[in-house]
XYZ file of C-alpha atoms in Angstrom:
477
model
C -65.935 96.563 -64.079
C -67.378 98.365 -60.905
C -68.845 96.586 -57.995
C -72.486 96.888 -59.262
C -71.712 95.262 -62.535
C -69.868 92.380 -60.940
C -73.075 91.365 -58.916
C -75.258 91.540 -61.816
C -76.669 88.301 -63.301
C -74.322 86.702 -65.399
C -74.925 83.356 -67.561
C -71.757 81.859 -66.101
C -72.915 81.927 -62.682
C -76.432 80.594 -63.517
C -75.155 77.788 -65.603
C -72.912 76.744 -62.584
C -75.826 76.708 -60.479
C -78.080 74.804 -62.783
C -75.424 72.160 -63.242
C -75.225 72.107 -59.564
C -78.942 70.810 -59.382
C -78.400 68.247 -62.251
C -76.078 66.176 -60.463
C -79.013 64.329 -59.109
C -80.891 61.894 -61.171
C -84.159 63.417 -59.543
C -85.121 65.794 -56.611
C -88.216 64.137 -55.568
C -89.932 65.346 -52.503
C -89.421 63.126 -49.474
C -86.454 61.433 -50.874
C -82.657 61.638 -50.286
C -82.140 63.326 -53.389
C -84.820 66.052 -52.333
C -83.112 66.508 -48.946
C -79.809 67.041 -50.655
C -80.979 69.503 -53.383
C -82.600 71.482 -50.455
C -79.481 71.645 -48.644
C -77.555 72.755 -51.667
C -80.169 75.682 -51.996
C -79.408 76.486 -48.269
C -75.597 76.389 -48.867
C -76.021 78.521 -51.989
C -78.120 81.112 -49.896
C -75.554 81.094 -47.097
C -72.547 81.750 -49.610
C -74.678 84.860 -51.153
C -74.925 86.192 -47.857
C -78.599 85.929 -47.006
C -79.898 86.048 -43.356
C -82.141 83.819 -41.406
C -81.222 80.963 -43.894
C -83.567 77.954 -42.903
C -85.126 74.795 -44.262
C -88.679 74.483 -43.391
C -90.443 71.128 -43.460
C -94.249 70.786 -44.172
C -95.779 67.336 -44.055
C -96.793 66.164 -47.649
C -98.122 62.856 -49.077
C -95.402 61.315 -51.398
C -95.761 58.460 -53.618
C -93.081 55.556 -54.119
C -93.647 52.922 -56.548
C -91.575 49.851 -55.889
C -93.152 47.400 -58.724
C -94.391 48.408 -61.964
C -94.623 45.552 -64.305
C -96.820 44.784 -67.537
C -96.923 41.574 -69.516
C -99.112 41.130 -72.544
C -99.164 37.792 -74.496
C -96.080 36.693 -72.459
C -94.001 39.654 -73.481
C -92.796 42.193 -71.003
C -93.696 45.981 -72.112
C -91.828 49.036 -70.755
C -94.321 51.186 -68.679
C -94.619 53.972 -66.240
C -97.348 54.566 -63.510
C -99.865 57.428 -64.077
C -99.486 59.982 -61.297
C -102.063 59.544 -58.714
C -103.293 55.907 -59.475
C -103.142 52.745 -57.598
C -104.093 54.593 -54.643
C -107.141 53.781 -52.527
C -106.797 56.170 -49.743
C -105.049 59.397 -48.435
C -102.221 57.140 -47.281
C -101.071 53.409 -47.277
C -99.649 50.465 -49.242
C -101.521 49.774 -52.377
C -100.566 46.216 -54.258
C -102.496 45.653 -57.638
C -101.799 42.177 -58.926
C -103.775 41.103 -62.065
C -103.094 37.735 -63.679
C -103.966 36.608 -67.161
C -106.891 39.054 -67.560
C -108.500 39.648 -71.084
C -107.231 42.711 -72.650
C -109.496 44.748 -74.691
C -108.774 47.779 -76.850
C -111.147 50.677 -76.536
C -109.833 53.370 -78.969
C -109.889 56.657 -77.577
C -112.187 55.431 -74.661
C -115.010 57.666 -75.528
C -118.409 57.097 -73.834
C -119.767 55.323 -76.666
C -116.667 53.144 -77.084
C -117.754 51.736 -73.590
C -121.332 51.247 -74.307
C -121.249 47.810 -76.092
C -118.240 46.150 -74.494
C -118.327 44.807 -70.906
C -114.905 45.489 -69.416
C -115.348 44.262 -65.959
C -112.222 42.746 -64.650
C -110.331 43.351 -67.937
C -107.561 45.426 -68.804
C -108.285 48.284 -70.834
C -106.334 49.609 -73.579
C -106.866 53.235 -74.737
C -105.108 55.587 -77.307
C -104.228 59.109 -75.349
C -104.063 61.953 -77.636
C -103.037 65.385 -76.461
C -104.622 68.579 -77.935
C -102.303 70.849 -80.277
C -100.570 73.820 -78.662
C -102.920 76.484 -80.024
C -100.994 79.571 -78.873
C -102.814 81.945 -81.271
C -106.276 80.604 -80.065
C -105.207 81.051 -76.389
C -104.171 84.623 -77.135
C -107.582 85.193 -78.916
C -109.550 84.173 -75.762
C -108.230 87.247 -73.669
C -108.898 90.743 -74.801
C -106.635 92.068 -72.021
C -103.495 90.025 -72.931
C -100.552 91.839 -74.401
C -98.275 89.627 -76.607
C -94.757 90.581 -77.569
C -93.929 88.539 -80.672
C -91.861 91.008 -83.064
C -91.147 88.291 -85.354
C -94.573 86.792 -85.704
C -93.406 83.432 -84.349
C -96.571 82.621 -82.817
C -98.229 82.231 -86.262
C -95.746 79.290 -87.125
C -97.163 75.771 -87.406
C -95.241 73.597 -85.053
C -95.882 70.214 -84.153
C -96.283 70.941 -80.529
C -99.088 69.521 -77.968
C -100.541 70.820 -74.958
C -99.582 68.042 -72.392
C -100.837 70.040 -69.310
C -104.356 69.901 -69.270
C -107.185 67.246 -69.672
C -107.939 65.654 -72.980
C -109.275 62.272 -73.447
C -107.135 61.225 -70.360
C -108.302 61.001 -67.554
C -111.832 60.658 -68.654
C -111.523 57.261 -70.591
C -109.442 56.295 -67.275
C -112.323 57.028 -65.157
C -114.839 55.334 -67.593
C -112.776 52.271 -67.446
C -112.675 52.422 -63.512
C -116.245 53.046 -62.977
C -117.100 49.982 -65.461
C -114.875 47.540 -63.231
C -111.735 47.319 -65.216
C -108.853 45.657 -63.561
C -106.314 47.780 -65.050
C -105.695 50.640 -67.538
C -103.044 51.276 -70.465
C -102.556 54.450 -71.930
C -100.765 54.628 -75.200
C -98.961 58.071 -75.361
C -99.504 59.503 -78.935
C -98.343 63.211 -79.735
C -95.526 62.618 -77.419
C -91.845 61.540 -77.457
C -91.888 57.929 -78.322
C -91.112 56.393 -74.677
C -93.154 55.431 -71.840
C -92.139 58.172 -69.504
C -94.842 60.710 -68.730
C -94.508 61.945 -65.312
C -97.598 64.452 -64.948
C -101.262 64.096 -65.303
C -102.971 67.375 -64.127
C -106.116 65.268 -62.759
C -106.337 67.913 -59.926
C -108.031 69.953 -62.560
C -111.029 67.668 -63.103
C -113.360 65.937 -60.768
C -112.014 62.549 -60.166
C -114.348 61.921 -57.271
C -112.502 59.887 -54.699
C -109.410 58.262 -55.052
C -107.699 56.546 -58.270
C -107.610 52.969 -57.110
C -107.244 51.521 -60.657
C -103.673 51.185 -61.621
C -102.902 53.134 -64.955
C -99.745 52.448 -66.907
C -98.287 54.674 -69.769
C -96.728 52.926 -72.737
C -94.895 54.416 -75.622
C -96.670 54.789 -79.091
C -94.315 52.269 -80.733
C -95.198 49.457 -78.027
C -98.738 50.860 -78.052
C -99.258 50.111 -81.793
C -97.768 46.654 -81.329
C -100.177 45.874 -78.322
C -103.108 47.230 -80.404
C -102.169 44.956 -83.232
C -102.181 42.042 -80.932
C -105.413 42.651 -79.200
C -107.134 43.290 -82.676
C -106.059 39.986 -84.016
C -107.968 36.805 -83.657
C -105.712 35.496 -81.005
C -107.219 35.940 -77.650
C -105.089 38.656 -75.669
C -104.160 37.992 -72.112
C -102.365 40.498 -69.803
C -100.705 40.496 -66.367
C -99.867 43.536 -64.692
C -98.351 44.193 -60.972
C -98.012 47.659 -59.297
C -97.047 48.230 -55.689
C -97.276 51.887 -54.236
C -96.764 53.493 -50.843
C -98.363 56.754 -50.202
C -97.180 58.245 -47.008
C -96.397 61.493 -45.161
C -93.007 62.682 -45.691
C -91.428 66.202 -45.501
C -91.655 68.828 -48.179
C -88.657 71.184 -47.668
C -88.942 74.692 -48.502
C -85.513 76.873 -48.135
C -85.697 80.600 -47.497
C -83.181 83.283 -46.918
C -83.785 86.788 -46.139
C -82.473 90.426 -47.147
C -83.867 93.033 -44.532
C -84.844 96.149 -45.964
C -86.310 99.583 -44.721
C -89.605 98.017 -44.213
C -90.833 94.635 -42.562
C -93.256 94.079 -45.595
C -92.067 91.281 -47.763
C -91.384 90.761 -51.504
C -90.817 87.010 -52.326
C -88.772 85.987 -55.146
C -89.158 82.142 -55.703
C -88.875 79.145 -57.855
C -88.893 75.305 -56.901
C -86.052 72.909 -56.473
C -87.900 69.563 -56.621
C -87.984 67.668 -59.932
C -88.951 64.458 -61.403
C -85.615 64.006 -63.247
C -82.454 66.021 -63.401
C -84.773 68.827 -64.060
C -82.537 71.578 -65.714
C -85.202 73.480 -67.049
C -87.836 72.541 -64.442
C -86.628 74.262 -62.535
C -82.896 74.567 -61.982
C -83.252 77.270 -64.633
C -85.869 79.194 -62.330
C -83.706 78.892 -59.360
C -80.582 80.170 -61.106
C -82.585 83.400 -61.328
C -83.631 83.372 -57.914
C -79.801 82.850 -56.870
C -78.618 85.705 -59.417
C -81.206 88.238 -57.809
C -80.178 87.167 -54.203
C -76.533 87.780 -55.263
C -77.072 91.197 -56.540
C -79.271 92.495 -53.742
C -77.031 90.858 -50.990
C -74.714 93.408 -52.093
C -76.643 96.602 -52.091
C -76.796 98.993 -49.045
C -79.759 98.535 -46.707
C -81.105 101.814 -47.456
C -81.578 101.035 -51.245
C -83.821 97.879 -50.080
C -87.325 99.670 -49.677
C -88.857 96.165 -48.498
C -87.600 92.886 -47.237
C -86.800 90.585 -49.629
C -87.507 86.736 -49.093
C -85.694 84.446 -51.516
C -87.589 81.027 -51.576
C -87.178 77.763 -52.977
C -90.407 75.783 -52.869
C -90.989 71.803 -52.761
C -93.942 69.617 -53.304
C -94.229 70.578 -56.876
C -95.301 66.844 -57.635
C -97.294 66.332 -54.161
C -100.231 68.700 -54.479
C -98.325 71.686 -53.680
C -98.886 70.851 -49.776
C -95.425 72.405 -49.026
C -96.442 75.792 -50.748
C -99.535 75.915 -48.794
C -97.717 75.213 -45.571
C -95.010 77.932 -46.153
C -97.777 80.508 -46.771
C -99.651 79.284 -43.686
C -96.619 79.818 -41.662
C -96.076 83.451 -42.903
C -99.516 84.288 -41.784
C -99.186 82.509 -38.494
C -96.031 84.538 -38.007
C -97.722 87.750 -38.866
C -95.253 88.357 -41.913
C -96.708 90.478 -44.585
C -95.967 89.223 -48.137
C -96.896 91.805 -50.480
C -95.852 90.500 -53.807
C -94.641 87.326 -55.205
C -92.076 87.025 -58.231
C -92.094 83.514 -59.350
C -89.758 82.320 -62.249
C -90.039 79.039 -64.025
C -88.710 77.050 -66.917
C -86.226 78.945 -68.924
C -85.960 76.332 -71.819
C -85.504 75.908 -75.644
C -88.362 75.610 -77.917
C -89.319 72.085 -79.151
C -91.331 70.198 -81.260
C -91.921 66.577 -82.459
C -90.182 65.130 -85.459
C -91.558 62.554 -87.963
C -90.802 59.896 -85.393
C -92.036 61.638 -82.296
C -88.489 62.349 -81.418
C -87.371 65.638 -79.922
C -86.526 68.647 -82.526
C -84.988 71.484 -80.553
C -84.941 74.916 -81.820
C -82.284 77.635 -80.680
C -84.903 80.092 -79.409
C -86.942 80.312 -76.250
C -89.949 78.300 -75.974
C -93.107 80.692 -75.563
C -93.678 82.348 -72.346
C -96.470 83.457 -70.198
C -96.234 86.110 -67.598
C -99.158 86.060 -65.093
C -99.603 89.374 -63.414
C -101.834 90.571 -60.867
C -103.974 93.614 -62.208
C -103.101 96.081 -59.416
C -100.897 99.252 -59.478
C -100.383 99.092 -63.312
C -98.332 96.088 -62.862
C -99.526 94.390 -66.245
C -98.488 97.408 -68.381
C -95.024 97.782 -66.403
C -94.503 94.283 -66.847
C -95.122 94.542 -70.575
C -92.726 97.435 -70.900
C -90.197 95.460 -69.229
C -90.600 92.313 -71.428
C -90.040 94.476 -74.659
C -87.085 96.262 -73.253
C -85.345 92.896 -72.597
C -86.098 91.470 -75.587
C -88.208 88.596 -74.311
C -89.989 87.500 -77.680
C -92.888 85.099 -77.657
C -93.840 86.242 -74.434
C -97.763 86.712 -73.384
C -98.425 89.115 -70.459
C -101.829 88.011 -68.830
C -103.588 90.170 -66.291
C -105.271 88.054 -63.599
C -107.270 88.793 -60.487
C -107.139 87.264 -57.191
C -108.757 83.608 -56.878
C -109.761 81.943 -53.595
C -111.545 78.767 -54.630
C -113.430 76.806 -57.351
C -112.507 75.019 -60.317
C -109.443 75.753 -62.133
C -110.373 77.664 -65.430
C -108.286 78.819 -68.382
C -106.493 81.989 -67.382
C -106.200 81.114 -63.956
C -102.684 81.321 -62.509
C -101.150 78.052 -63.750
C -97.800 78.086 -62.242
C -95.814 77.855 -59.013
C -97.536 81.071 -57.946
C -100.796 79.667 -57.811
C -101.258 79.389 -54.128
C -100.026 82.936 -53.507
C -102.411 84.307 -55.964
C -105.309 82.193 -54.197
C -104.478 83.674 -50.966
C -104.533 87.265 -52.136
C -100.936 87.959 -52.759
C -100.256 89.633 -55.968
C -97.942 87.831 -58.279
C -95.727 88.288 -61.236
C -95.095 84.726 -62.534
C -93.228 83.990 -65.704
C -93.414 80.486 -67.134
C -93.135 78.217 -70.177
C -94.306 74.944 -71.106
C -92.135 72.866 -73.616
C -92.992 69.335 -73.945
C -89.934 67.862 -72.302
C -90.931 68.922 -68.821
C -91.997 65.949 -66.614
C -89.662 63.944 -69.032
C -86.477 62.301 -68.632
C -84.819 64.387 -71.410
C -84.894 67.643 -69.346
C -81.052 68.050 -69.065
C -78.809 70.862 -69.369
C -78.951 71.128 -73.253
C -82.518 72.147 -73.134
C -81.714 75.441 -71.140
C -81.977 78.248 -73.380
C -79.054 80.177 -72.051
C -79.534 83.275 -74.053
C -82.627 83.971 -72.030
C -81.094 83.599 -68.582
C -79.715 87.000 -68.140
C -82.494 88.947 -69.912
C -85.017 87.131 -67.660
C -82.990 87.879 -64.445
C -82.352 91.564 -65.665
C -86.099 92.046 -66.175
C -86.976 90.840 -62.578
C -84.195 93.036 -61.297
C -85.898 95.933 -62.844
C -89.399 95.177 -61.820
C -88.111 94.947 -58.247
C -87.316 98.525 -58.332
C -90.282 99.518 -60.074
C -92.406 98.099 -57.488
C -90.399 99.750 -54.927
C -90.994 103.003 -56.542
C -94.850 102.392 -56.368
C -94.597 100.952 -52.783
C -92.853 104.164 -51.608
C -95.454 106.450 -53.147
C -98.408 104.247 -51.584
C -98.880 105.916 -48.266
C -101.962 103.547 -47.407
C -99.503 100.239 -48.076
C -102.671 98.480 -49.138
C -101.101 95.822 -51.091
C -103.412 92.967 -50.204
């Protein structure tokens, strides 16, 4: 094996790096574990021989929940606080304690469900349903999307749901809040039968102020018991106690440099923060970043046409303030970012079983690659997807977005803020249902995809350099 082959991405290296991340129970922004995982990234960057390796901090509002308790009719029920709720201001300590309130079941929590019932001071219970994951329907929305699905797997019917966009939540929550409810309980249907659900995506709807009302997730099983009790002739009483602190802490971005023949910068990035062990989200993405850093660190400078910046972002769960701060610093320093290669979530496909258990499939979850429609990049990326056998992949051309409400087809990935600032992106991401769930561990990683994804990005960097070398105007922004 020659020196080049020894430096090419290997599954063994990538799994070692992934396991290095999953030794922590979580890697939340602003926590000890979050800092330790950032230091782990720095150590790996140093070991790989990158230059100017640095941890950069950005102020970011983080939430800590010290109390989260629910009791209905004298029985304690396992629950999890819905992200962003029990918050009355940008920062501060918020304590919600409700004792012996009436509990009322409001079905799906539609407008008509609230028309006849006064919920003032009551704890509202609603079913929360996720939309079926209609990949074929999504594909049909975009005439310019290219799809690589040689075995027609997108046409299979699977029990999968889209847990990443608004459904009847948070609108039922907002109706309860506006009607003066004292608490909200969401029953998780179409999800693993547990109460842990760590994301809400309320940032893509107009909440209108802060989400003061505490909202608690409960499992489908506990929810059905709760509904039965509320529907009975017995008057149901509930108590809840939630205590949260929203305060400024430090989001920690980690960068390392390989200087090339030009000062213009190509970024290769993923994120290291995670709500749980986060093997797929996003130790898997970081393993690709590390493997590419290892390869290019061993190449002669004359082969590196632009400077490469390898980056691990933070604040994935705190409104991406770290991402914005990172980009702002580059602009302040007059650093010219000409392209962002983002890698996220190399995971196995899953669907729900008959009892809402996780059923894993020994194949990759479907993937989407957002590609800025410049320099023929969408076609180049699609050809690379096919060459490296990345089946179940959708390549979606996108355009720069600077402001306005999120819309279907916008860059919905860790590259969002790069695209919003006019930086071209190539961003691969998949969305299995176990993301943001405590089951995201090493067994969920689709190991067979690790090397092909890394090899594809390796090829794409060289392809971009070819275009860059021929573009005498260097108008990449």
